[in-house]
Tab-separated table of C-alpha atoms in Angstrom:
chain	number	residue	atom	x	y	z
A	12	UNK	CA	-43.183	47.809	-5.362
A	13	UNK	CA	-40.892	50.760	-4.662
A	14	UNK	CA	-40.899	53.278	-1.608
A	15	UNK	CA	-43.157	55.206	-2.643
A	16	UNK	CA	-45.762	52.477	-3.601
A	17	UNK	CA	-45.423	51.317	-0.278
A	18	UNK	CA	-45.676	54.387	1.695
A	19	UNK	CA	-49.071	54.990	-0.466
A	20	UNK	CA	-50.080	51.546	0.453
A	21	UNK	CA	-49.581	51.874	4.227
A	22	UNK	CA	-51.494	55.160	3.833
A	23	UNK	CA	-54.788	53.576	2.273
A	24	UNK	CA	-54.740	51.270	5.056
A	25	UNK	CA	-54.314	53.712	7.897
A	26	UNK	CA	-57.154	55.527	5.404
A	27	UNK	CA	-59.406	52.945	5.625
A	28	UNK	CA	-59.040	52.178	9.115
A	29	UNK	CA	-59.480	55.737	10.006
A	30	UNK	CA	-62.478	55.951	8.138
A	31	UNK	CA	-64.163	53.053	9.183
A	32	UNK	CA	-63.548	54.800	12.892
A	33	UNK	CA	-65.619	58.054	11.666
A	34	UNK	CA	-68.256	56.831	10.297
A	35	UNK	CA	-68.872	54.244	12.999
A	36	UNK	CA	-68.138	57.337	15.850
A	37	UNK	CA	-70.111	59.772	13.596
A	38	UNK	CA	-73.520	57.013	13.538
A	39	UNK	CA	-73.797	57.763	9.968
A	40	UNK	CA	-76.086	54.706	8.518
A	41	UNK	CA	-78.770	53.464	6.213
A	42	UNK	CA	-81.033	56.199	7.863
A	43	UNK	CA	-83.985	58.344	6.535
A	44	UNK	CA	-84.077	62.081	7.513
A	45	UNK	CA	-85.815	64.959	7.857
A	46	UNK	CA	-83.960	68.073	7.803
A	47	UNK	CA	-86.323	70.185	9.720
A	48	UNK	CA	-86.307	68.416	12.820
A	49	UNK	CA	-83.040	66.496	12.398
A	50	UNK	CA	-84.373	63.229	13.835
A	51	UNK	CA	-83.443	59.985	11.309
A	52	UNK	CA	-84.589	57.151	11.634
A	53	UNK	CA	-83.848	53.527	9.651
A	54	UNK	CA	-84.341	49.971	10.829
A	55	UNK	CA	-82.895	46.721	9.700
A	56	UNK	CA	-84.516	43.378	9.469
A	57	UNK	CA	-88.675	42.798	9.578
A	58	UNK	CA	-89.530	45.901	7.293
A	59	UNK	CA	-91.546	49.065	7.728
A	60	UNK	CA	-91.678	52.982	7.277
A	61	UNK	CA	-88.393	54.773	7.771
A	62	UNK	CA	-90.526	57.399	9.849
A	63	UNK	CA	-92.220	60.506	9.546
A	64	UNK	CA	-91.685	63.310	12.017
A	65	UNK	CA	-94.565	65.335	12.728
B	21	UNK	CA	-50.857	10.382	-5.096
B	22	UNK	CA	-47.856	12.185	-7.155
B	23	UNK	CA	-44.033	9.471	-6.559
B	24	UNK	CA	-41.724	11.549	-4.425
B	25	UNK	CA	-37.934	10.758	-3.945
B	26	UNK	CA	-35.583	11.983	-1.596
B	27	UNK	CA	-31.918	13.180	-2.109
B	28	UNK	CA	-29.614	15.598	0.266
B	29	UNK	CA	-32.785	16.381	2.809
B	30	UNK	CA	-34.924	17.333	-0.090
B	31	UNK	CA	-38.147	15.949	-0.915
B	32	UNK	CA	-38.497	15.535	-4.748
B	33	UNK	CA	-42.272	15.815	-6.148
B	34	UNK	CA	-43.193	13.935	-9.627
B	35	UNK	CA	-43.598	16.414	-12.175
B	36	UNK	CA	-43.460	14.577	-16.111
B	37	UNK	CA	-42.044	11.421	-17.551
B	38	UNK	CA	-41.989	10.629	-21.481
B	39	UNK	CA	-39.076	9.767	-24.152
B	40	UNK	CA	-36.797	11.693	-25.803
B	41	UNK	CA	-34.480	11.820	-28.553
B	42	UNK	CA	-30.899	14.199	-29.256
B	43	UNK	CA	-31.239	16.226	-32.071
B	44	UNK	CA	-28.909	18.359	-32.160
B	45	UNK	CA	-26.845	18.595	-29.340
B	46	UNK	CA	-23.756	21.805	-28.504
B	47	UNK	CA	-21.816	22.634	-25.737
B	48	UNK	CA	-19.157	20.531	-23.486
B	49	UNK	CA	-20.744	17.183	-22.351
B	50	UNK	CA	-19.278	14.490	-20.176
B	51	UNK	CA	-20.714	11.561	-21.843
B	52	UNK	CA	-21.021	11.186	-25.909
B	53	UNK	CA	-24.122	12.246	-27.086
B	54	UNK	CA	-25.205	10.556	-30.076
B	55	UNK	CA	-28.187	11.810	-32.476
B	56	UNK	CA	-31.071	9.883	-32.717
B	57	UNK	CA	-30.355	8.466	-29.512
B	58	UNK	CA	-33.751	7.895	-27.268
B	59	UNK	CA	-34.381	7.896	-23.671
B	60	UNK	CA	-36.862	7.653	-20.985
B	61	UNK	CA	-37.160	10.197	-18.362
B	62	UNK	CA	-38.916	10.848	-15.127
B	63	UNK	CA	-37.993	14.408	-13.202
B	64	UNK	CA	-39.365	14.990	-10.117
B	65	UNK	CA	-38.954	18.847	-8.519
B	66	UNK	CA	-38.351	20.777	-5.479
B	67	UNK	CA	-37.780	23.912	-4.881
B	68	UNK	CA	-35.124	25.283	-7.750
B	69	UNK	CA	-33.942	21.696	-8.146
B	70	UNK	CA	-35.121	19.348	-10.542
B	71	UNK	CA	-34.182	15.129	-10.589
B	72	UNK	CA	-34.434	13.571	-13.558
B	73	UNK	CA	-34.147	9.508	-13.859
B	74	UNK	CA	-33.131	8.935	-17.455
B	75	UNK	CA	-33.101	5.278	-18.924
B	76	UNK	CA	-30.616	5.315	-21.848
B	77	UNK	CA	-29.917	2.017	-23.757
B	78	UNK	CA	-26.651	1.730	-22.458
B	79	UNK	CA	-26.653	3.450	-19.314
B	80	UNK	CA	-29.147	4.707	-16.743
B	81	UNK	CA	-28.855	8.419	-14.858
B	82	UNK	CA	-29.902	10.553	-12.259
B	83	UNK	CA	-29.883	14.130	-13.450
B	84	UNK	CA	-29.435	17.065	-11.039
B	85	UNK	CA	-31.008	20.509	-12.932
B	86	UNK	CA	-30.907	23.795	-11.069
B	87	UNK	CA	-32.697	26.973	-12.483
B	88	UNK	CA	-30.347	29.487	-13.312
B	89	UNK	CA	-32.312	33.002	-12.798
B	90	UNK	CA	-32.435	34.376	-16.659
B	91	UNK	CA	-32.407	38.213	-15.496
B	92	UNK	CA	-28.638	37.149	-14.352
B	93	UNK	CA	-28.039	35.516	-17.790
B	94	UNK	CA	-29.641	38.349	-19.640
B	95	UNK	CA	-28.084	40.667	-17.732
B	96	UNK	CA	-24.362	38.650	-18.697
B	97	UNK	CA	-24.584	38.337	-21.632
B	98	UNK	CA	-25.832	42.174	-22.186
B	99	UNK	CA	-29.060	41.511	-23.488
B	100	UNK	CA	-32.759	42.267	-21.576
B	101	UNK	CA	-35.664	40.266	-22.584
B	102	UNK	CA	-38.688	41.374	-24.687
B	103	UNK	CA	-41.276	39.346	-22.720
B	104	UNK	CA	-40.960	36.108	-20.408
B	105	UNK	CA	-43.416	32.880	-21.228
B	106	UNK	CA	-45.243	31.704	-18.236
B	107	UNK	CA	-43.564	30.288	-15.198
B	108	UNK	CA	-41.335	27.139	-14.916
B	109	UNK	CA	-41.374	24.660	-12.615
B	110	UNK	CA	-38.041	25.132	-10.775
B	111	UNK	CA	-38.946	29.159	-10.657
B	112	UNK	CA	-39.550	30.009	-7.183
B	113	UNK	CA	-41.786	33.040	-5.943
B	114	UNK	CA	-40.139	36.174	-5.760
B	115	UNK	CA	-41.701	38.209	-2.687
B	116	UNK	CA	-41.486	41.894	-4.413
B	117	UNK	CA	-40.119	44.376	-1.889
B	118	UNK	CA	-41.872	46.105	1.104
B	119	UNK	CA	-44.637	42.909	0.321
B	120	UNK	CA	-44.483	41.334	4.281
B	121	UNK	CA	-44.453	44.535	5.791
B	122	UNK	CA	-47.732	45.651	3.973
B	123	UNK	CA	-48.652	42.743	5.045
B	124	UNK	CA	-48.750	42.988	8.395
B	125	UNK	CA	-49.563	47.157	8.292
B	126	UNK	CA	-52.825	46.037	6.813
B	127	UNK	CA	-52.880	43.217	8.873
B	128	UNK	CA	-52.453	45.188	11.888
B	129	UNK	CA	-55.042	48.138	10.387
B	130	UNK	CA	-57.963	44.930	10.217
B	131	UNK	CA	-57.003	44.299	13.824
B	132	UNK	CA	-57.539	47.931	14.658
B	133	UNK	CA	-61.105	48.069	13.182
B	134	UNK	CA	-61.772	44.891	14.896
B	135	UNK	CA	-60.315	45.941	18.509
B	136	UNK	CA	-62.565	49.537	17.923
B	137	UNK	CA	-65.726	47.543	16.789
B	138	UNK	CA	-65.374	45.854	19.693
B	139	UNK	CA	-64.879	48.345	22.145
B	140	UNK	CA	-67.855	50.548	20.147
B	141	UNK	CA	-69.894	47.579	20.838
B	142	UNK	CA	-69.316	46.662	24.612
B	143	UNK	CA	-70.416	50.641	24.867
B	144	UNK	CA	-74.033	49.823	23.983
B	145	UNK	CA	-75.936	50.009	27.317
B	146	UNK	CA	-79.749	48.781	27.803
B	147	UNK	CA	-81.912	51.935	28.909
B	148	UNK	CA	-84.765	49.842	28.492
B	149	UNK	CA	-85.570	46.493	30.085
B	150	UNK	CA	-86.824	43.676	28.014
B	151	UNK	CA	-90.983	44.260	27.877
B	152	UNK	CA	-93.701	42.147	26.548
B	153	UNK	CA	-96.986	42.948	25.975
B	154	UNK	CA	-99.513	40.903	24.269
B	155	UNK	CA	-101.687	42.702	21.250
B	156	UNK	CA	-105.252	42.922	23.814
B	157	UNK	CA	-103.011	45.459	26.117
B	158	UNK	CA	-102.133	47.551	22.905
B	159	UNK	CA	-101.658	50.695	22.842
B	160	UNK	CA	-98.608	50.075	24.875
B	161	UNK	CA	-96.162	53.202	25.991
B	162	UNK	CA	-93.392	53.096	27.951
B	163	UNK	CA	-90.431	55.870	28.799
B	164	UNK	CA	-86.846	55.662	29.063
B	165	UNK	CA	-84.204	57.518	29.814
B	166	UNK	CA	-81.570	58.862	27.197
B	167	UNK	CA	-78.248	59.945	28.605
B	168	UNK	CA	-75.631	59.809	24.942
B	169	UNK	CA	-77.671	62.006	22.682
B	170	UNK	CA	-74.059	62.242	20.597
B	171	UNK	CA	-74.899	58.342	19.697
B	172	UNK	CA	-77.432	56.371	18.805
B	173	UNK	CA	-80.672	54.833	20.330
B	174	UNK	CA	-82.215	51.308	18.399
B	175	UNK	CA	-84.850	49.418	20.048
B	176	UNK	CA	-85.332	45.776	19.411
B	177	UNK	CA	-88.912	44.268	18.362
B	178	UNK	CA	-89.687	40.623	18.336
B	179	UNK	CA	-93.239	39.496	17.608
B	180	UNK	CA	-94.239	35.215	17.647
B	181	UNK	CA	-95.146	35.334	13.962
B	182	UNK	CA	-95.654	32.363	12.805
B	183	UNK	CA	-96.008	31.790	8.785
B	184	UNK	CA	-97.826	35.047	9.158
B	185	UNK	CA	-96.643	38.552	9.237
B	186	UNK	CA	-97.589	41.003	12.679
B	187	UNK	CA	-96.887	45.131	11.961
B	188	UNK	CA	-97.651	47.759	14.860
B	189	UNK	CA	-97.549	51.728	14.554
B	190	UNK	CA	-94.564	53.077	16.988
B	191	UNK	CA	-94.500	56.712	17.805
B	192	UNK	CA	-91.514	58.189	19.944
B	193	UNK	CA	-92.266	61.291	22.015
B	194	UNK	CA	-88.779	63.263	23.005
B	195	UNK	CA	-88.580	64.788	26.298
B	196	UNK	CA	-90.654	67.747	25.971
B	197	UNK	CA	-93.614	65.703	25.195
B	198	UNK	CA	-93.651	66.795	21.419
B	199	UNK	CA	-93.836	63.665	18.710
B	200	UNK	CA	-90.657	63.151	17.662
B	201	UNK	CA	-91.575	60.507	14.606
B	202	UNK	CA	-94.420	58.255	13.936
B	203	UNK	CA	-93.462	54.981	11.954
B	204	UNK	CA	-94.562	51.261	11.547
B	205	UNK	CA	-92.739	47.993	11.885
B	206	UNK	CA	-93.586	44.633	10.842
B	207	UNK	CA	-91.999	41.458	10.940
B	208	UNK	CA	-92.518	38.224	8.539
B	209	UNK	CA	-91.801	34.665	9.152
B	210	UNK	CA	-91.967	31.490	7.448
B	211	UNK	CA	-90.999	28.066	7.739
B	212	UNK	CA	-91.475	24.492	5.741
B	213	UNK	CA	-90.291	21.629	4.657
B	214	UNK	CA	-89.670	20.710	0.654
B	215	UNK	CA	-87.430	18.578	0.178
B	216	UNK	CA	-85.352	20.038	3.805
B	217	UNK	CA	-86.260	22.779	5.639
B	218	UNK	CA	-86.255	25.897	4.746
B	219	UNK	CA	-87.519	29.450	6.690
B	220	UNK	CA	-87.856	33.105	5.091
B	221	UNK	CA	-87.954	36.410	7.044
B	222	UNK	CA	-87.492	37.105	10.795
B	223	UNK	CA	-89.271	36.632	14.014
B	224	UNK	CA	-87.368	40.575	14.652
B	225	UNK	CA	-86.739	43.890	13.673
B	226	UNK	CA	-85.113	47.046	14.572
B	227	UNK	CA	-85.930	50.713	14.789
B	228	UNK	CA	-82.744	52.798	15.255
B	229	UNK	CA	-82.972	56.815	15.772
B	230	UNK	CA	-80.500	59.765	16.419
B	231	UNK	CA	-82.175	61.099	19.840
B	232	UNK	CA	-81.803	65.102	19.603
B	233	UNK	CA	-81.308	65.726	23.474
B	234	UNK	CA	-80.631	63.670	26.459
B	235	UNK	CA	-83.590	63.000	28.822
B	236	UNK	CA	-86.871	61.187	28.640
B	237	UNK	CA	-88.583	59.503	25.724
B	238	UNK	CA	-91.446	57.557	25.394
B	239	UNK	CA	-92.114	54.724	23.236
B	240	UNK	CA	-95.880	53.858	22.120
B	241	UNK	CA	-96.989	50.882	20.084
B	242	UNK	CA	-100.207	50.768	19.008
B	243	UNK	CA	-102.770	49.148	16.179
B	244	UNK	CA	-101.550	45.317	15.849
B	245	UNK	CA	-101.964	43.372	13.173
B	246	UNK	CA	-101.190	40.475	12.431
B	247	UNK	CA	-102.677	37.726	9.829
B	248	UNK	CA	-101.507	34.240	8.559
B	249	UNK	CA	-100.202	33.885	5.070
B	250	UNK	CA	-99.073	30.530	4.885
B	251	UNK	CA	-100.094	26.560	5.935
B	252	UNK	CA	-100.208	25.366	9.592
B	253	UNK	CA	-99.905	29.603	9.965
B	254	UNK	CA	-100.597	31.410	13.114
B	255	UNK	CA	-101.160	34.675	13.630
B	256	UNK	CA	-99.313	36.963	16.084
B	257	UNK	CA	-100.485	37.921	19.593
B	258	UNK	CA	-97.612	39.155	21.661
B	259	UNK	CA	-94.771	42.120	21.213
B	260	UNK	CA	-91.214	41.841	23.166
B	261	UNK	CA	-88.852	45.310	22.700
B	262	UNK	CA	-85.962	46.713	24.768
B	263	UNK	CA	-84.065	49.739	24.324
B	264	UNK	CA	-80.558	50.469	24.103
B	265	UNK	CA	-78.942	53.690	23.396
B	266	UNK	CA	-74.799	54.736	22.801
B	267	UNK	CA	-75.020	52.586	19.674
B	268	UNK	CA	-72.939	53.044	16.951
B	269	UNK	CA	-72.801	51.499	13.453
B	270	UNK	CA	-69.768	49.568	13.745
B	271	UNK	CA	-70.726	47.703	10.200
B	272	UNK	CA	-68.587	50.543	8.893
B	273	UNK	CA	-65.078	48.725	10.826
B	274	UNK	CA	-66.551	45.723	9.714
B	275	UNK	CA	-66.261	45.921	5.750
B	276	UNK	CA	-62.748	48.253	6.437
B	277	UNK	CA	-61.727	45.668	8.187
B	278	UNK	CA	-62.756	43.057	5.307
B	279	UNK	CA	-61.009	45.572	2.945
B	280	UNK	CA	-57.686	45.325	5.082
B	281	UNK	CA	-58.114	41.785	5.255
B	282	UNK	CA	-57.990	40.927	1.852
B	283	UNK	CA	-55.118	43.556	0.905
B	284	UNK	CA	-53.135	41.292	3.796
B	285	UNK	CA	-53.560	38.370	2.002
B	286	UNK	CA	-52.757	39.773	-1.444
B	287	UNK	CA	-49.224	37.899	-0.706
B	288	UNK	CA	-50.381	34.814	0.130
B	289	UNK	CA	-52.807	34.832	-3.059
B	290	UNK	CA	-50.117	35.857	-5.215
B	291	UNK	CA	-48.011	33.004	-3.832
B	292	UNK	CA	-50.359	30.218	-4.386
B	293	UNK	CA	-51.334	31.435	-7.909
B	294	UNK	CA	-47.775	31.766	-8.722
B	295	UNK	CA	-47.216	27.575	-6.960
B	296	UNK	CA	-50.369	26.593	-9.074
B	297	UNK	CA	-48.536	27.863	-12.468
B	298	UNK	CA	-45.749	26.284	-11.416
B	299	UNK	CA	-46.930	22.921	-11.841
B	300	UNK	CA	-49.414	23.706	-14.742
B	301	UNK	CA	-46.690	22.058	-17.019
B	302	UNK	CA	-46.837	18.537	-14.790
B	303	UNK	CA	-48.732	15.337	-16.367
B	304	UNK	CA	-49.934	14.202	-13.463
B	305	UNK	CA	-53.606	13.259	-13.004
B	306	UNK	CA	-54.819	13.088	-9.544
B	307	UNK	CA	-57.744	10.650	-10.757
B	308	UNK	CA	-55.033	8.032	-11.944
């Protein structure tokens, strides 16, 4: 792999790292919304209703 | 397990044995060959060096072969191959260039995610110590205290389900006293034996929310049920939850870091693959 190929490697990686980090800080996740109130809600394990805001 | 011999501080590994017979022979020799003439021969490898113990009728030898790299004979002789056949035995791996030092940058990335995951998770702090209630108290509300609105909040529910399944309504009021979300939970669990044990579903859940200001909530669980589905069953009675908020999904580090993890070990794959062609050619049977 040349230069080049490697310099695009190392950026996927720092990519991909740096991603990971945003959506982790950012709490995006399997969640259910509602737009109107902005509240989301999701669950994992057991099972159930994602919610419903009144 | 394959013979192995050992000459100048090499270890020699068996790689084929058979007969064979001259041909045709050219080039500068320092014995006579003769046409027709058969031999035995055992060659062992290692490395770019090959032994070979031949048995000749009049004579027996210990053949040293090294492997010449062809793109320097190509190259001599002026020529460049069309396309290369497989991968012989004395060929050793060729690490293409850059190849450790993407190793380790991804290497180092996967460490990254883990060392943030980790430090996400020792973040998490419990707003909400561990209650239980059993289902004759329900409807059961409690408050707690949000202070990271920016993050997450995800209380933990486990019910004693038993072979049966339990669900319970939750409702979360935000600090204002307004109903933030109504929603239900339930959890399943299941256990036997046939043929070894086995269990299905989870004594647990989860319900995780995005809290829209700091300040106090409160939690209410209300209409239990509960009912067996399954032999020596028993139905649920009793709810356990605690809350903790400044959670964050670190599952996202987790699969970049799997990502980075495999692209780190691309090398390594590419240098077993490239061992295990080596010795595709060998007649060797482990179950000999």
């Amino acid at each position: 792999m040349n230069k080049l190929g490697n310099a695009v490697f190392i950026v996927v990686c720092l990519t991909l790292a740096s991603g990971g980090y945003y959506l982790a800080l950012t709490g995006v996740w399997g969640e259910s919304s509602d737009v109107e109130r902005s509240v989301r809600v999701g669950s994992s394990g057991g099972y159930g209703g994602g919610g419903r805001v009144k | 397990m394959r013979p192995t011999a050992r000459m100048d501080g090499r270890n020699y590994t068996y790689y084929d044995s058979g007969n064979r017979q001259i041909e045709f022979a050219e080039g500068e020799f320092n014995w006579r060959p003769k046409a027709g003439e058969v031999s035995s021969s055992v060659s062992l490898a290692s490395g770019d060096l090959m032994l070979t113990y031949v048995q000749a009728p009049s004579e027996r030898e210990i053949e040293q072969t090294r492997y010449v790299d062809p793109e320097a004979v190509y190259a001599s002789a002026g020529v460049s191959p069309k396309w290369r056949r497989g991968i012989h035995i004395l060929q050793e791996y060729k690490p293409t260039a850059g190849e450790a030092l993407r190793s380790v940058v991804a290497g180092a990335c996967a460490v990254l995610c883990f060392v943030l995951s980790g430090a996400f998770s020792s973040n998490e702090a419990q707003v909400l110590k561990r209650q239980e209630a059993s289902f004759q108290q329900f409807p059961v509300e409690t408050a707690f205290k949000v202070t990271q609105p920016d993050a997450l909040v995800r209380v933990l529910i486990w019910s004693n389900v038993n072979n049966s399944w339990a669900e319970f309504d939750v409702e979360l009021e935000d600090p204002e006293d307004e109903v933030l979300f109504e929603t239900s939970r339930g959890v399943e669990f299941y256990q036997g034996y046939d043929g070894g044990s086995w269990s299905e579903g989870s004594t647990t859940t989860t319900l995780t929310f995005r809290p829209t200001v700091a300040g106090q909530y409160t939690l209410t669980f209300s209409s239990p049920v509960s009912q067996v589905d399954w032999k020596g069953g028993r139905p649920a009675n009793r709810l356990r939850f605690s809350v903790f908020e400044n959670v964050y999904p670190t599952f996202w580090l987790s699969y970049a870091a799997l990502v980075l993890i495999i692209l780190a070990a691309i090398p390594v794959l590419r240098r077993l693959l490239h061992q295990r062609r080596r010795w595709l050619g060998s007649d060797w049977e482990d179950d000999e």
